[in-house]
Short mmCIF file of C-alpha atoms in Angstrom, two decimals:
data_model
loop_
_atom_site.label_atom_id
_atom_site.label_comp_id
_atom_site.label_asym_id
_atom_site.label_seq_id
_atom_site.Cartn_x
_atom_site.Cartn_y
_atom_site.Cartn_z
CA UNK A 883 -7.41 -10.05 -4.24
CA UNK A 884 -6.99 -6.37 -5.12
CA UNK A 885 -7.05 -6.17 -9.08
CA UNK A 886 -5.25 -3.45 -10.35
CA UNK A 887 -5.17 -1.34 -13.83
CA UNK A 888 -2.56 -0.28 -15.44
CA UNK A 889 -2.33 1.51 -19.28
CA UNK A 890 1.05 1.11 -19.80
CA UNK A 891 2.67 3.41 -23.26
CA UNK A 892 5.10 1.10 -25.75
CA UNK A 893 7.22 -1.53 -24.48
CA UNK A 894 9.98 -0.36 -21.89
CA UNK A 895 10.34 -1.30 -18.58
CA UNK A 896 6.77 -2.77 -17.97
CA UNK A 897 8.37 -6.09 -16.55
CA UNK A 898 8.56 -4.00 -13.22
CA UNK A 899 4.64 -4.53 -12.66
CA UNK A 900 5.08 -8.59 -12.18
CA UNK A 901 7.97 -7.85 -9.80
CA UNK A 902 5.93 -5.50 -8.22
CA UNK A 903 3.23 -8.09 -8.27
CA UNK A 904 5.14 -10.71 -6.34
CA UNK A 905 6.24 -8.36 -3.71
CA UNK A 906 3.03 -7.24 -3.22
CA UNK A 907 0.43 -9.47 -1.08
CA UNK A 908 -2.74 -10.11 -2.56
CA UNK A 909 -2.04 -7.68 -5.26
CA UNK A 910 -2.71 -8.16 -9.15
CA UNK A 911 -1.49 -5.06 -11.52
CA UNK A 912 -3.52 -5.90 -15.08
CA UNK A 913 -1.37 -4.08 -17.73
CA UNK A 914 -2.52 -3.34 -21.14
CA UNK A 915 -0.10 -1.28 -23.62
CA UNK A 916 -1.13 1.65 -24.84
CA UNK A 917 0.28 2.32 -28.73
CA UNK A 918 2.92 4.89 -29.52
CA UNK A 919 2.78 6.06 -32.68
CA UNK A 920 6.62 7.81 -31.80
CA UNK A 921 9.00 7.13 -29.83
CA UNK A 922 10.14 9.84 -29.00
CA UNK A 923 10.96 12.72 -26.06
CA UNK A 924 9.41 15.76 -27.60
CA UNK A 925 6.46 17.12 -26.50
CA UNK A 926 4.23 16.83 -29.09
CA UNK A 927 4.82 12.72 -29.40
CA UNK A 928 4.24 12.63 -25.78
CA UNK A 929 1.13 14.13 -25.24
CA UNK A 930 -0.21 12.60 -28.29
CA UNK A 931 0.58 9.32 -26.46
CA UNK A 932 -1.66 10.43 -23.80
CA UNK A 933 -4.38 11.79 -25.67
CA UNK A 934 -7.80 11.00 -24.19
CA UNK A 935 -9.11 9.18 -27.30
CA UNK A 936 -5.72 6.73 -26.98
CA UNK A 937 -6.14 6.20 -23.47
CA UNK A 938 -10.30 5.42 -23.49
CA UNK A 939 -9.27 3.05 -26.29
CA UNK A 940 -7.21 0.86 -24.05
CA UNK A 941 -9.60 0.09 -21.02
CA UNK A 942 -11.62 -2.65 -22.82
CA UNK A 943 -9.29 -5.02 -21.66
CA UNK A 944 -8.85 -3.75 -18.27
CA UNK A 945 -12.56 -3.95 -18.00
CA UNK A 946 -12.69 -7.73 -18.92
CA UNK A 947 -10.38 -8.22 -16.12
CA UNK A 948 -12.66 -6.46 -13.72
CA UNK A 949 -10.14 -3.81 -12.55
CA UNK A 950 -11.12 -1.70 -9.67
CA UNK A 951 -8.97 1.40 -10.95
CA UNK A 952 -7.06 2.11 -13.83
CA UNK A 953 -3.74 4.06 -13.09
CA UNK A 954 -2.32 5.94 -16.69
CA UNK A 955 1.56 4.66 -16.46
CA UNK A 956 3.56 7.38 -18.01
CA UNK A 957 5.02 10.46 -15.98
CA UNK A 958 5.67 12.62 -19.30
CA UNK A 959 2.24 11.48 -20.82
CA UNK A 960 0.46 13.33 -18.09
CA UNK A 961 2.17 16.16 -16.30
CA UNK A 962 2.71 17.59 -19.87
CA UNK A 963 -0.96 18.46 -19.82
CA UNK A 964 -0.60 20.71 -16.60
CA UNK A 965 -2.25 20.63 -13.28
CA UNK A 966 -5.84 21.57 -15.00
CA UNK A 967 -5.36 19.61 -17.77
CA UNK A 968 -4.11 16.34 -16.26
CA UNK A 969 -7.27 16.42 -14.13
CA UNK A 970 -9.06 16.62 -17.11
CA UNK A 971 -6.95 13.64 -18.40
CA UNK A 972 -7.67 11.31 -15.69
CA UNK A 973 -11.96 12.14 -15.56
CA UNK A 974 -12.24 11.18 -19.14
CA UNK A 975 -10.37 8.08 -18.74
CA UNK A 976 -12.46 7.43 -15.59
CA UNK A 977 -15.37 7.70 -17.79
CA UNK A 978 -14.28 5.92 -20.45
CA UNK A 979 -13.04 3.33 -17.52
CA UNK A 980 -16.02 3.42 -15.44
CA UNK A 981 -13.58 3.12 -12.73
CA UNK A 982 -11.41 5.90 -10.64
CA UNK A 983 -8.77 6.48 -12.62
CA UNK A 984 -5.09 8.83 -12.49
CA UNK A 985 -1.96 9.13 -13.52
CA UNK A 986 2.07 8.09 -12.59
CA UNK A 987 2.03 12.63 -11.75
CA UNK A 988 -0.41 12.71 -9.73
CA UNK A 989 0.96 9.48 -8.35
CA UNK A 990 4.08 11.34 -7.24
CA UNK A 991 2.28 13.81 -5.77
CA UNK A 992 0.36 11.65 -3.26
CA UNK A 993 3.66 9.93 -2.57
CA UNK A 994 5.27 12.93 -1.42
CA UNK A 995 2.37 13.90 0.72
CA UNK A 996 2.29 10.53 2.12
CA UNK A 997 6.17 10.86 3.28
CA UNK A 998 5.68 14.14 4.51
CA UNK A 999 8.20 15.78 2.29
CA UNK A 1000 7.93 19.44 1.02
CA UNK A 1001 11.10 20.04 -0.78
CA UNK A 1002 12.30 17.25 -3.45
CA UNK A 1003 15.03 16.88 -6.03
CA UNK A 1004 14.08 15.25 -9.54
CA UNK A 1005 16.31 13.05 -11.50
CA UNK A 1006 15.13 12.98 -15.12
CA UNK A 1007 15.91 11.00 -18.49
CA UNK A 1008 13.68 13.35 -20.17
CA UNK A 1009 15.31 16.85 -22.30
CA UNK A 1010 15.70 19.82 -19.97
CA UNK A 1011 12.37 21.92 -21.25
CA UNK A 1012 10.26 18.76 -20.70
CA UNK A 1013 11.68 17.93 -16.87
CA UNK A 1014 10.85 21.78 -16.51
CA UNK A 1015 7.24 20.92 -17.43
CA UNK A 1016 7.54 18.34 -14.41
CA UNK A 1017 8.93 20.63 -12.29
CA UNK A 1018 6.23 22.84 -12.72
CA UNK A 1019 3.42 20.42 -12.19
CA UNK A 1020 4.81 19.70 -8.61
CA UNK A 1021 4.80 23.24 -8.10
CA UNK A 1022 1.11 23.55 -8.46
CA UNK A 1023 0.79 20.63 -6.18
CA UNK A 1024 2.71 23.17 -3.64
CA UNK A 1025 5.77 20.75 -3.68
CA UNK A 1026 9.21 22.47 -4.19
CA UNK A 1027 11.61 21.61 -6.20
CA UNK A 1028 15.47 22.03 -4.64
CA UNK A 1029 17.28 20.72 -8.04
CA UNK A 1030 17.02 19.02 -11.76
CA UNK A 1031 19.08 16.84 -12.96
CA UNK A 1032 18.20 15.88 -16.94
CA UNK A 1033 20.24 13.27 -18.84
CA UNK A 1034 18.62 14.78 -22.25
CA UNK A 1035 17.87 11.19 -23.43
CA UNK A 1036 15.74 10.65 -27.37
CA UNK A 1037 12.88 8.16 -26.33
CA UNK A 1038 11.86 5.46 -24.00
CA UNK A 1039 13.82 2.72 -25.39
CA UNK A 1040 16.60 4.70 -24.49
CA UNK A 1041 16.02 5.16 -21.46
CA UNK A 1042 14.58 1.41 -20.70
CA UNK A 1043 18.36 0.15 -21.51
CA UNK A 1044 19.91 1.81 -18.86
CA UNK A 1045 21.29 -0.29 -15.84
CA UNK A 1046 21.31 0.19 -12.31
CA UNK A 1047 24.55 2.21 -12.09
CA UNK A 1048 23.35 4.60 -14.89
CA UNK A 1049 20.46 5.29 -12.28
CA UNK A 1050 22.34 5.53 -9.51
CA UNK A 1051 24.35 8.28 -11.00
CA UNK A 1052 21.32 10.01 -12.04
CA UNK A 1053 20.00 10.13 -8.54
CA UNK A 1054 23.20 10.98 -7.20
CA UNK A 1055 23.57 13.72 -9.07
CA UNK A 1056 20.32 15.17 -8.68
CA UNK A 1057 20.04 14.96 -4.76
CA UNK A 1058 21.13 18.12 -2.40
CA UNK A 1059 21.03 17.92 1.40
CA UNK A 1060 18.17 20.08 1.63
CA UNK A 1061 15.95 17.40 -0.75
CA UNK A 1062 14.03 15.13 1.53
CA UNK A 1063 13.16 12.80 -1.55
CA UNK A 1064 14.45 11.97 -5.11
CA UNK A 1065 11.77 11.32 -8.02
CA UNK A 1066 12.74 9.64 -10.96
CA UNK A 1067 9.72 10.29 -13.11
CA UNK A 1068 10.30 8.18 -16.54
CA UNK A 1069 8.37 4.92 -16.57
CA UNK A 1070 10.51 3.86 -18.76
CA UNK A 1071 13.46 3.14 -16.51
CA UNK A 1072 13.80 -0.20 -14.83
CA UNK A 1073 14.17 1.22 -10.87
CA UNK A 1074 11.72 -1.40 -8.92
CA UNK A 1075 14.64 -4.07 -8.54
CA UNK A 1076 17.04 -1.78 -7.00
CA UNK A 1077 15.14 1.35 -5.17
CA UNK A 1078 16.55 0.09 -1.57
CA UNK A 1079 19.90 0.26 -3.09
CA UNK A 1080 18.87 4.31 -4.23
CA UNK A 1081 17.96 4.92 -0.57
CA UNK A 1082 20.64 3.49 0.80
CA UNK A 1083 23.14 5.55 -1.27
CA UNK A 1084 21.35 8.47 -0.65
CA UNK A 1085 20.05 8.17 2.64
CA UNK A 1086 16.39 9.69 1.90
CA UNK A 1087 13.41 8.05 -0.24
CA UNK A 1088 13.37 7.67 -3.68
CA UNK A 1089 9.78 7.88 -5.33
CA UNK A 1090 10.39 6.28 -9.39
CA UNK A 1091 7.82 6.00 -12.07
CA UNK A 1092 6.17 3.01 -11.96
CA UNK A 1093 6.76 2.16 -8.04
CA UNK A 1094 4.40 5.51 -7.27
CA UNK A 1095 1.94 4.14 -10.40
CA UNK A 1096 1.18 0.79 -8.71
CA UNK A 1097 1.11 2.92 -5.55
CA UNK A 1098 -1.73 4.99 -6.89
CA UNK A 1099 -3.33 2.55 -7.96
CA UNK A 1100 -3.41 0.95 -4.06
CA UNK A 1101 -4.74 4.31 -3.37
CA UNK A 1102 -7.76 4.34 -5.44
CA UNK A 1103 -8.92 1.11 -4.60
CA UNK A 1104 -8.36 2.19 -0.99
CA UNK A 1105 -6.27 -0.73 -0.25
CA UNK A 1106 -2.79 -0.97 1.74
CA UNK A 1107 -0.12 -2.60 1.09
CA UNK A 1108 3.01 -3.44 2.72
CA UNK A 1109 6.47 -4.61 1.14
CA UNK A 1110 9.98 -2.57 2.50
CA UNK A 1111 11.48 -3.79 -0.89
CA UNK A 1112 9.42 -1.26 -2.38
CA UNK A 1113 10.98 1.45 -0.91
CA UNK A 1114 10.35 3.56 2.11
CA UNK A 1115 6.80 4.51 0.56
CA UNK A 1116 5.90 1.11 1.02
CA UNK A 1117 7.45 0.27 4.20
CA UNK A 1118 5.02 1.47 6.94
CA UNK A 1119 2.85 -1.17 7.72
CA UNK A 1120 -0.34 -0.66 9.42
CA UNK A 1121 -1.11 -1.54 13.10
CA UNK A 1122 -3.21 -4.77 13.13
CA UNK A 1123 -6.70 -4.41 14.79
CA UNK A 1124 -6.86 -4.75 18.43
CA UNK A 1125 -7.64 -8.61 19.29
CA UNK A 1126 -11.14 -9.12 20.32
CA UNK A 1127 -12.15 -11.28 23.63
CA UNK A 1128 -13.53 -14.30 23.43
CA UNK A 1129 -16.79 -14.92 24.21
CA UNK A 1130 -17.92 -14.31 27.92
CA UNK A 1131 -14.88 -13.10 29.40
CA UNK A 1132 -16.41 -9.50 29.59
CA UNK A 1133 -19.54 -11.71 31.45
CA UNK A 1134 -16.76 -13.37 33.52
CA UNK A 1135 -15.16 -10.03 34.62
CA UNK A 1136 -18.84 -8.44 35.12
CA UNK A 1137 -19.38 -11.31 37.74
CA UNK A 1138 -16.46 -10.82 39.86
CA UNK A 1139 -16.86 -7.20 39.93
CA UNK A 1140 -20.38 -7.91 41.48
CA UNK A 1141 -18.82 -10.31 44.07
CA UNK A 1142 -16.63 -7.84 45.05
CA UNK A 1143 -13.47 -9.42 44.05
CA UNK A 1144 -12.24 -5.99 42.48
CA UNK A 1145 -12.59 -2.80 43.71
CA UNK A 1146 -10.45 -1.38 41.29
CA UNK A 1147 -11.99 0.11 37.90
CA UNK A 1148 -10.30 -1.20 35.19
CA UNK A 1149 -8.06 1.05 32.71
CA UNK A 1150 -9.48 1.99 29.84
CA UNK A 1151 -9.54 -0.49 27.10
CA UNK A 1152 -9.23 -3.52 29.34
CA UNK A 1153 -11.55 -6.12 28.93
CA UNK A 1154 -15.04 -5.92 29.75
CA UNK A 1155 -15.78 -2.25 29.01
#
């Protein structure tokens, strides 16, 4: 069993972890909430939800349940700080952790190495100077960015009442033909139920908030994991390991070549060698 940390800010759309969790095989994702003292999209009530000192003080528990990474669960909470400083946000919560440790950013950027993609669009619920700061962080990562599309909401409890057709639209409206993925950034949104459904519609992946955080949190505890109802990021499953002989039938074929009954060398691979 692969256990699985998450620090997860307020109370929004956190129920996507279980669903996550029974999708995933051998999987548990150990989330502890993180206080907001504001809900609120603005930048300074965001970052001060991702302050280090907020963040060390919410491992203890994650510790107790012997976590083998912790993975900070908010997109705005940590590309606000900028490429630099969102490194420096993740160290000190390793430290404070004792554990690797990142972030639902850096998260996104991993994912869209992993599929390959160079140019994305972003769908956002954050205001329009805030998705810029997003926008920028990718661009450090060397990842462009085709289009924005911002639906200017107030906080995360906005956002975490929005249904699947309020996503959809987002998405929608944010893709462009030259995009080879969609990112919906906010963990706030509820997205894990329906992110088929988003490729489907718009025939490319769709990396979302807390899909990508559970995903970087496979990544640090070097562990893959396989579930196509995940999404496209989580639908390449990896070749199982060549099955081994039994005992003796390398001996066996050793014999017979000695005997003469095959003149032939066998093809590489094939048993025996």
């Amino acid at each position: 069993m692969t256990t699985l940390g998450i620090l997860y800010p307020g109370h929004s759309a956190e129920d996507d972890f279980p669903r996550m969790e029974i999708l995933l095989d051998a999987v548990r994702l150990v989330v502890n909430h993180i206080t907001v003292d504001e809900d609120a999209y603005r930048t300074d009530a965001l970052m001060r939800a991702g302050a280090p000192e907020r963040l060390a003080a919410g491992v203890a528990e994650l510790q107790r349940a012997g976590v083998e990474c912790v993975v900070w669960a908010s997109g705005a909470g940590s590309f606000l700080y900028g490429w630099e400083g969102g490194h420096e946000q993740i160290a000190a919560l390793a430290r404070a952790a004792g554990v690797p440790a990142s972030s639902t950013s850096f998260g996104f950027v991993h994912a869209v190495r992993e599929l390959g993609a160079a140019r994305v669009a972003v769908a956002t619920t954050y205001p329009e100077h805030i998705a810029a700061l997003f926008t920028s962080f990718l661009h450090a990562a060397g990842i462009e960015v085709t289009a924005t599309r911002t639906a200017a909401l107030a906080s995360a409890a906005d956002a975490a009442r929005w249904g699947p057709d309020q996503v959809k639209e987002l998405a929608e409206a944010a893709d462009r033909p030259d995009a080879e993925a969609v990112l919906l950034p906010d963990t706030a949104l509820h997205t894990v139920s329906y992110v088929p459904e988003l490729e489907a519609l718009l025939g490319k992946p769709v990396l979302t908030g807390n899909q990508v955080t559970a995903r970087e949190g496979l990544r640090l505890a070097d562990r893959r994991a396989w579930s196509p109802r995940l999404g496209r990021i989580f639908a390449a499953r990896e070749a199982p390991p060549a099955p081994v002989a039994r005992w003796g039938e390398g001996r066996a074929w050793a014999h017979s070549r000695r005997k003469g009954h095959s003149g032939r060398r066998s093809e590489p691979g094939g048993r025996g060698e």
